[in-house]
Backbone as a chain_set.jsonl record, in Angstrom:
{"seq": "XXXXXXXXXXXXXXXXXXXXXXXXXXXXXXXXXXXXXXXXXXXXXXXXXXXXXXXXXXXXXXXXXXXXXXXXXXXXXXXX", "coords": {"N": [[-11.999, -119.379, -52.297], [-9.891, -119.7, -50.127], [-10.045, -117.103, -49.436], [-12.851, -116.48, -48.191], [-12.838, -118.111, -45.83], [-10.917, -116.499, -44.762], [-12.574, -114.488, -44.212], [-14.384, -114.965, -42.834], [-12.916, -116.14, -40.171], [-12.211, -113.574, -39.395], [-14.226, -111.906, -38.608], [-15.43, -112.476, -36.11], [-13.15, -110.534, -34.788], [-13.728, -108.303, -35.977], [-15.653, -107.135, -34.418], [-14.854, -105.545, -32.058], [-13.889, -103.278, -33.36], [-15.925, -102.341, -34.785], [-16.991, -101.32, -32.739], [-15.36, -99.553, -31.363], [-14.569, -97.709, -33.473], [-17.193, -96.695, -34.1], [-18.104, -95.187, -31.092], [-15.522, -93.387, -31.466], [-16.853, -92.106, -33.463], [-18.961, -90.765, -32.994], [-18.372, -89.287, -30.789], [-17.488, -86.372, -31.336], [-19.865, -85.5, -30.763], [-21.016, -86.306, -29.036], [-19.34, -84.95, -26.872], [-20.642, -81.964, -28.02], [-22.582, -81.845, -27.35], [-22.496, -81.59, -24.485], [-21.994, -79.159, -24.606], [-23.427, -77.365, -24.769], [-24.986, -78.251, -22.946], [-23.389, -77.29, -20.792], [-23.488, -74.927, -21.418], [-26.36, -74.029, -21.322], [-29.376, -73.095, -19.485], [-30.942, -74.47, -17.027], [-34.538, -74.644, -16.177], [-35.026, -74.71, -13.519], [-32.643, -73.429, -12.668], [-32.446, -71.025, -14.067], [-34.832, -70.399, -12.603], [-33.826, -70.088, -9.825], [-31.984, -68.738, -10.122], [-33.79, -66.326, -10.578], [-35.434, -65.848, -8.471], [-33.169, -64.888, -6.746], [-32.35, -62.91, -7.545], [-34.916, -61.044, -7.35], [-35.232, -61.287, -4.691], [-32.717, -59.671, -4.034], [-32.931, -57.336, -4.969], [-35.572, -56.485, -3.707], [-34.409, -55.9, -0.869], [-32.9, -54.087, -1.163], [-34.551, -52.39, -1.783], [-36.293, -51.899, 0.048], [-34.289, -51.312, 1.973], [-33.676, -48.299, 1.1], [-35.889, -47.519, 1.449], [-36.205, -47.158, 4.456], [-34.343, -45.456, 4.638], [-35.292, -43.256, 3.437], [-37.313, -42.666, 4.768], [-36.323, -41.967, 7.787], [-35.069, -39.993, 6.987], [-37.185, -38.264, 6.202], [-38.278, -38.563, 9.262], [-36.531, -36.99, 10.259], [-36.062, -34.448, 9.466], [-39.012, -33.839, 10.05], [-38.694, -33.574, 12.468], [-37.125, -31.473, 13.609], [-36.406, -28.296, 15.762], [-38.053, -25.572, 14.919]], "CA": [[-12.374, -120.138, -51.134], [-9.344, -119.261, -48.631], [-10.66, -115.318, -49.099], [-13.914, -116.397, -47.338], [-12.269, -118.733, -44.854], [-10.189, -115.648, -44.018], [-13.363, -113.43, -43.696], [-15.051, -115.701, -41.72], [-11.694, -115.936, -39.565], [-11.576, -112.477, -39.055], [-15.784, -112.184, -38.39], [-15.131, -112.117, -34.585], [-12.251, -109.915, -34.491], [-13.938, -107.104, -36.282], [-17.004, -106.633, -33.552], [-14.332, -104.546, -31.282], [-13.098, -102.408, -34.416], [-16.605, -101.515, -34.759], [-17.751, -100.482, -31.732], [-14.608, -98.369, -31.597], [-15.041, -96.89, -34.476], [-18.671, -95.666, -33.186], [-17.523, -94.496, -30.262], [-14.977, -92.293, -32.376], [-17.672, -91.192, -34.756], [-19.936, -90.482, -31.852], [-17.469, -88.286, -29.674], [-17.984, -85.118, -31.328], [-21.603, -85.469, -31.101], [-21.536, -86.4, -27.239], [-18.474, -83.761, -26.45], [-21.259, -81.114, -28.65], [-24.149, -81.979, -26.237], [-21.686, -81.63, -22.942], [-20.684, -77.855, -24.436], [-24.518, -77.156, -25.154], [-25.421, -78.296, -21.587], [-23.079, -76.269, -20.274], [-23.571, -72.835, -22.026], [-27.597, -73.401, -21.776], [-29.574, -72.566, -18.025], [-32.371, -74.91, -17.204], [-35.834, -73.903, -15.783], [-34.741, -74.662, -12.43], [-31.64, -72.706, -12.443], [-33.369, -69.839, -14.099], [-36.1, -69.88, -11.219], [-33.148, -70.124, -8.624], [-31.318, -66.823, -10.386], [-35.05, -64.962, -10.789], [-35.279, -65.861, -6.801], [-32.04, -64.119, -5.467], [-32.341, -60.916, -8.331], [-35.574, -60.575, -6.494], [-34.43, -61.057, -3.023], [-31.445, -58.813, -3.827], [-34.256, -56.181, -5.062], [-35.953, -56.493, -2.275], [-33.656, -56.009, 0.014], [-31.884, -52.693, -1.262], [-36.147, -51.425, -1.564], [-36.274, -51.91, 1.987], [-32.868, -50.156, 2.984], [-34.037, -47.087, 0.044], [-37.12, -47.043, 1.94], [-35.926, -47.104, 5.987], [-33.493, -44.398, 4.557], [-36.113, -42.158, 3.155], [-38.088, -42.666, 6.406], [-35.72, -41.771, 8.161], [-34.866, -38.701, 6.356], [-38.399, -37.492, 6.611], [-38.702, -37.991, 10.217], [-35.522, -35.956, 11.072], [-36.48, -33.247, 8.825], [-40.19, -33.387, 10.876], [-38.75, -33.59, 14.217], [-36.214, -30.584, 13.872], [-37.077, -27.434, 15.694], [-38.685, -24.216, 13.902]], "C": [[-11.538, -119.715, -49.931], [-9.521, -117.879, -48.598], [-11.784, -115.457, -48.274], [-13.714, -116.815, -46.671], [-11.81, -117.645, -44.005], [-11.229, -114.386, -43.136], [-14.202, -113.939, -42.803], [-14.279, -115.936, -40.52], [-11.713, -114.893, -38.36], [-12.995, -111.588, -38.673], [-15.303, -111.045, -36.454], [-14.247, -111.172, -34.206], [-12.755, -108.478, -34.885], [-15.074, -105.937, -35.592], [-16.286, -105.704, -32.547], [-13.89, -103.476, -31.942], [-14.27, -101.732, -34.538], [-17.31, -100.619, -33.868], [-16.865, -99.259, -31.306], [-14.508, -97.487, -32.385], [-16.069, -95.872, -34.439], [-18.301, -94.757, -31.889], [-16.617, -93.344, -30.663], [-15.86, -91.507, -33.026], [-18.55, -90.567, -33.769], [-19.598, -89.444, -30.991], [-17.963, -86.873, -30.133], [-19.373, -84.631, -30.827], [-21.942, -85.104, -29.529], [-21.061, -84.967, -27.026], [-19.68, -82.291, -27.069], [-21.834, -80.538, -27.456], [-23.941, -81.923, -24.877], [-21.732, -79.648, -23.472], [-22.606, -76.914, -24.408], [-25.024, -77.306, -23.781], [-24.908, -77.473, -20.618], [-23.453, -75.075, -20.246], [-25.253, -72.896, -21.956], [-27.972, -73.495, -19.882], [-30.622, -73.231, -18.251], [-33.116, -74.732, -16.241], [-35.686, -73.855, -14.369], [-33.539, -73.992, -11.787], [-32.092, -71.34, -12.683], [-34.487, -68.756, -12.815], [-35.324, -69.629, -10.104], [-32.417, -68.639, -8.695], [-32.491, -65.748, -10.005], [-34.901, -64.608, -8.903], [-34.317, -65.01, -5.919], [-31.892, -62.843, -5.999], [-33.398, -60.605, -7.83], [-35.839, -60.062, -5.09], [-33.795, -60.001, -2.825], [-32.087, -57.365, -3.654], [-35.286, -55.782, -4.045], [-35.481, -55.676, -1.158], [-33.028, -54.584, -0.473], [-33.244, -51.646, -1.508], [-36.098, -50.672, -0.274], [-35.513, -51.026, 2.398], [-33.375, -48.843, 2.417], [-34.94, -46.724, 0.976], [-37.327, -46.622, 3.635], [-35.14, -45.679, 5.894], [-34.556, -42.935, 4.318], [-37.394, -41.843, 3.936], [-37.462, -41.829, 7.001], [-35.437, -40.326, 8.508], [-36.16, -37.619, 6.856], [-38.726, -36.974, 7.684], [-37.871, -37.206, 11.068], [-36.197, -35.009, 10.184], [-38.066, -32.635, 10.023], [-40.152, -32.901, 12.107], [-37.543, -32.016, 14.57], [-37.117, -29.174, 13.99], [-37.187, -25.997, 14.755], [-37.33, -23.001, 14.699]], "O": [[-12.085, -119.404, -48.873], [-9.084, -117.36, -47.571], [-11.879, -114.532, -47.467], [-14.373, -116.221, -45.818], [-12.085, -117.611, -42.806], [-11.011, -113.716, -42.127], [-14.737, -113.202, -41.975], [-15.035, -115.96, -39.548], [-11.466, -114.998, -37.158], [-12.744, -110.411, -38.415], [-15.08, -109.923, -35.999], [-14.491, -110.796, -33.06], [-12.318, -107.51, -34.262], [-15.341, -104.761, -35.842], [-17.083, -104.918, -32.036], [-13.439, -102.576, -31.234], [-14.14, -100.51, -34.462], [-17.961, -99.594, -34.074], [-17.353, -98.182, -30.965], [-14.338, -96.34, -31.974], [-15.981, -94.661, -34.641], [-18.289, -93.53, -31.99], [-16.934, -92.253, -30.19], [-15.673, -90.298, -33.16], [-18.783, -89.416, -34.136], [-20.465, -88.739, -30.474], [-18.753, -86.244, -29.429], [-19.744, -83.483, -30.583], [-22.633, -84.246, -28.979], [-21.807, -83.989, -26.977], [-19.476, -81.34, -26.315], [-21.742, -79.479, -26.835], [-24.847, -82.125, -24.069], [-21.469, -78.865, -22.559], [-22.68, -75.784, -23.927], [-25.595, -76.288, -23.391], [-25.593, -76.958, -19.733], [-23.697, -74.324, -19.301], [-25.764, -71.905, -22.479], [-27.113, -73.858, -19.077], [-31.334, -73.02, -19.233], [-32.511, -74.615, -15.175], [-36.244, -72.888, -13.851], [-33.399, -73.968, -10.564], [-32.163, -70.524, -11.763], [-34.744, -67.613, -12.435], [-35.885, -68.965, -9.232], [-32.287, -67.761, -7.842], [-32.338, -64.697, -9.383], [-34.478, -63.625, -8.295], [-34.523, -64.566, -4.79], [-31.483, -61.859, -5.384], [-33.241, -59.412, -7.568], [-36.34, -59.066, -4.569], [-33.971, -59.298, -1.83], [-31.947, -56.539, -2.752], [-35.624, -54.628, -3.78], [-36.194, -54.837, -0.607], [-32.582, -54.043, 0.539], [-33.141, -50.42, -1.461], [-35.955, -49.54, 0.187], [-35.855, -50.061, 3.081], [-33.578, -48.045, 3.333], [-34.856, -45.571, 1.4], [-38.279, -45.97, 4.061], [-35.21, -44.855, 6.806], [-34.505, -41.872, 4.936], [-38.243, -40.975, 3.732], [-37.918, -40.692, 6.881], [-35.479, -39.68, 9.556], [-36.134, -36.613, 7.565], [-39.19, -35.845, 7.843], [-38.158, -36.794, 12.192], [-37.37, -34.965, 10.554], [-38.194, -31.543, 10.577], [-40.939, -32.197, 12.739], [-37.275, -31.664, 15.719], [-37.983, -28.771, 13.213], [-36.302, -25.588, 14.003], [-37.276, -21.822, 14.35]]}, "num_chains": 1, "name": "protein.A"}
């Protein structure tokens, strides 16, 4: 009888032991899903990288291509 008195006692006291407990057991899990979010690239970051390796591509076409203009029309314009 005073063993169930005591567990009934001790009822209320054990609802902060468990939620700590969870929280402990839980950590790796969260801390996992933080290291996983980090190290992965989502669809909108992806599209923002494709965007500026295109740009960048672009952009050094262009200069390749003003240069080899360039080239051509000195070569055309020089006299015989």
């Amino acid at each position: 009888m005073r063993a169930a008195w005591m567990v009934l006692m001790l009822a209320p006291l054990t609802g902060g032991c468990v939620s700590t407990v969870w929280n402990v057991a839980t950590a790796p899990v969260r801390a996992g899903a933080q290291v996983v979010d980090w190290t992965t690239t989502s669809q909108s970051e992806a599209d923002r990288n494709y965007g500026r390796k295109m740009r960048k591509k672009e952009a050094r076409e262009g200069r390749e291509m003003r240069k080899r203009r360039a080239r051509r029309s000195e070569a055309t314009s020089e006299p015989y």
